[in-house]
């Protein structure tokens, strides 16, 4: 029904946001693991959406990237994986992690998502392995390697550890530091980046 919504965030909780577009507030469910990517109250947001229509409800599910939306649609095409299950998987794993697990047959990794048992995880692999093409797989591996390399950088690691000490999760911390690192690298170059700068800029991404 809707390809995306672009408007103002007027409410934000652990698993949903309300986006006001031309005076209308849209209730959009989002992955709890990605809520930190959503702008704060009063800021503009663009979310790609999936509309779930049932006899008793019409719900909107929102995603920061088209990549997440497309993977979500693949996941919910599997028997036993509904919209909540799809969001749960995207909450504890990145798009790259899920693609990698499917291509390598790692049911144990997929089963880490709340409500996704081993049998369901195995069904996801069987049903979707042929739908995740080789290019996606190569991009997943490359993305995972790049992220790992960045977090092995002493300054990035120090900043991420400082964020964890402040109460943020490891995944949230690494994501924010990665964004901050790229921002500072463009501005002043890698050699000029300090751990303190990374920490200060990373805090903007929460």
C-alpha positions as semicolon CSV with decimal commas, in nm:
position;residue;x (nm);y (nm);z (nm)
1;X;0,000;0,000;0,000
2;X;0,271;0,251;0,103
3;X;0,625;0,234;-0,037
4;X;0,758;0,461;0,236
5;X;0,659;0,735;0,477
6;X;0,844;1,062;0,512
7;X;0,742;1,287;0,796
8;X;0,804;1,391;1,155
9;X;0,862;1,156;1,448
10;X;0,597;1,243;1,709
11;X;0,632;0,933;1,925
12;X;0,902;0,672;1,974
13;X;0,898;0,362;2,195
14;X;1,105;0,043;2,210
15;X;0,932;-0,121;1,915
16;X;0,729;0,140;1,728
17;X;0,715;0,500;1,615
18;X;0,440;0,738;1,514
19;X;0,519;0,937;1,200
20;X;0,312;1,245;1,123
21;X;0,264;1,303;0,750
22;X;0,048;1,597;0,640
23;X;-0,138;1,602;0,970
24;X;-0,196;1,226;0,986
25;X;-0,015;1,008;1,242
26;X;0,093;0,664;1,120
27;X;0,169;0,394;1,375
28;X;0,472;0,201;1,248
29;X;0,624;-0,107;1,411
30;X;1,002;-0,122;1,388
31;X;1,275;-0,364;1,488
32;X;1,381;-0,300;1,851
33;X;1,740;-0,357;1,746
34;X;1,718;-0,075;1,493
35;X;1,525;0,179;1,700
36;X;1,847;0,373;1,762
37;X;1,866;0,444;1,388
38;X;1,535;0,629;1,401
39;X;1,559;1,008;1,457
40;X;1,431;1,153;1,782
41;X;1,104;1,331;1,857
42;X;1,041;1,628;1,629
43;X;1,295;1,521;1,366
44;X;1,223;1,416;1,009
45;X;1,234;1,047;0,921
46;X;1,195;0,832;0,612
47;X;1,094;0,471;0,665
48;X;1,029;0,208;0,402
49;X;0,709;0,025;0,489
50;X;0,535;-0,308;0,461
51;X;0,159;-0,324;0,510
52;X;0,024;-0,634;0,682
53;X;-0,348;-0,691;0,625
54;X;-0,537;-0,938;0,841
55;X;-0,905;-0,986;0,919
56;X;-0,869;-0,813;1,255
57;X;-0,593;-0,559;1,188
58;X;-0,394;-0,356;0,936
59;X;-0,039;-0,290;1,057
60;X;0,255;-0,098;0,915
61;X;0,612;-0,223;0,962
62;X;0,897;0,019;0,900
63;X;1,260;-0,020;0,794
64;X;1,553;0,218;0,769
65;X;1,676;0,069;0,440
66;X;1,521;-0,100;0,138
67;X;1,762;-0,387;0,195
68;X;1,600;-0,459;0,533
69;X;1,252;-0,435;0,386
70;X;1,329;-0,679;0,104
71;X;1,483;-0,931;0,343
72;X;1,187;-0,891;0,580
73;X;0,949;-0,979;0,294
74;X;1,155;-1,288;0,216
75;X;1,156;-1,396;0,581
76;X;0,779;-1,366;0,628
77;X;0,723;-1,572;0,312
78;X;0,847;-1,871;0,513
79;X;0,580;-2,071;0,695
80;X;0,602;-2,004;1,068
81;X;0,765;-1,662;1,032
82;X;0,512;-1,382;1,072
83;X;0,584;-1,006;1,078
84;X;0,677;-1,018;1,448
85;X;0,915;-1,307;1,383
86;X;1,073;-1,121;1,091
87;X;1,126;-0,812;1,307
88;X;1,270;-1,027;1,585
89;X;1,530;-1,172;1,349
90;X;1,627;-0,830;1,220
91;X;1,648;-0,707;1,578
92;X;1,924;-0,946;1,685
93;X;2,100;-0,986;1,349
94;X;2,198;-0,753;1,068
95;X;2,091;-0,811;0,708
96;X;2,442;-0,937;0,637
97;X;2,432;-1,178;0,932
98;X;2,101;-1,329;0,818
99;X;2,216;-1,366;0,458
100;X;2,538;-1,527;0,573
101;X;2,354;-1,770;0,803
102;X;2,115;-1,870;0,525
103;X;2,390;-1,925;0,269
104;X;2,605;-2,125;0,509
105;X;2,314;-2,320;0,661
106;X;2,376;-2,185;1,012
107;X;2,042;-2,265;1,177
108;X;2,190;-2,207;1,522
109;X;2,259;-1,844;1,442
110;X;1,910;-1,785;1,303
111;X;1,754;-1,952;1,607
112;X;1,899;-1,679;1,830
113;X;1,599;-1,463;1,745
114;X;1,319;-1,470;2,006
115;X;1,042;-1,709;1,906
116;X;1,244;-1,872;1,628
117;X;1,320;-2,234;1,710
118;X;1,565;-2,468;1,541
119;X;1,304;-2,624;1,310
120;X;1,180;-2,285;1,195
121;X;1,538;-2,169;1,139
122;X;1,607;-2,478;0,928
123;X;1,292;-2,406;0,726
124;X;1,416;-2,052;0,660
125;X;1,741;-2,192;0,522
126;X;1,566;-2,448;0,300
127;X;1,312;-2,200;0,164
128;X;1,542;-1,901;0,111
129;X;1,885;-2,040;0,025
130;X;1,812;-2,029;-0,347
131;X;1,668;-1,679;-0,316
132;X;1,984;-1,528;-0,166
133;X;2,209;-1,499;-0,470
134;X;2,586;-1,525;-0,482
135;X;2,630;-1,149;-0,513
136;X;2,433;-1,093;-0,192
137;X;2,648;-1,355;-0,022
138;X;2,973;-1,190;-0,135
139;X;2,847;-0,850;-0,020
140;X;2,753;-0,998;0,317
141;X;3,096;-1,146;0,371
142;X;3,267;-0,825;0,258
143;X;3,049;-0,614;0,488
144;X;3,119;-0,840;0,785
145;X;3,494;-0,828;0,722
146;X;3,496;-0,448;0,689
147;X;3,299;-0,404;1,011
148;X;3,528;-0,643;1,196
149;X;3,836;-0,463;1,066
150;X;3,705;-0,125;1,177
151;X;3,626;-0,249;1,528
152;X;3,980;-0,386;1,552
153;X;4,104;-0,028;1,517
154;X;4,226;0,069;1,871
155;X;4,055;0,409;1,870
156;X;3,724;0,265;1,747
157;X;3,742;-0,016;2,001
158;X;3,813;0,229;2,285
159;X;3,517;0,447;2,187
160;X;3,284;0,145;2,160
161;X;3,397;0,016;2,500
162;X;3,332;0,360;2,651
163;X;2,977;0,356;2,513
164;X;2,916;0,011;2,657
165;X;3,038;0,143;2,993
166;X;2,774;0,416;2,961
167;X;2,504;0,152;2,933
168;X;2,460;0,101;2,558
169;X;2,462;-0,250;2,412
170;X;2,765;-0,374;2,222
171;X;2,574;-0,377;1,895
172;X;2,445;-0,023;1,947
173;X;2,793;0,099;2,043
174;X;2,969;-0,054;1,742
175;X;2,705;0,077;1,502
176;X;2,732;0,431;1,639
177;X;3,113;0,425;1,635
178;X;3,114;0,298;1,278
179;X;2,891;0,590;1,172
180;X;3,106;0,838;1,366
181;X;3,430;0,699;1,222
182;X;3,307;0,739;0,866
183;X;3,188;1,093;0,938
184;X;3,519;1,201;1,092
185;X;3,723;1,023;0,826
186;X;3,558;1,236;0,558
187;X;3,612;1,555;0,758
188;X;3,972;1,520;0,868
189;X;4,117;1,185;0,763
190;X;4,176;0,868;0,962
191;X;4,505;0,976;1,120
192;X;4,347;1,281;1,283
193;X;4,070;1,084;1,456
194;X;4,093;1,040;1,833
195;X;3,897;0,814;2,065
196;X;3,745;1,117;2,239
197;X;3,626;1,258;1,908
198;X;3,476;0,925;1,812
199;X;3,292;0,900;2,144
200;X;3,155;1,255;2,116
201;X;3,030;1,210;1,759
202;X;2,901;0,857;1,821
203;X;2,670;0,987;2,096
204;X;2,483;1,183;1,826
205;X;2,364;0,855;1,677
206;X;2,157;0,754;1,981
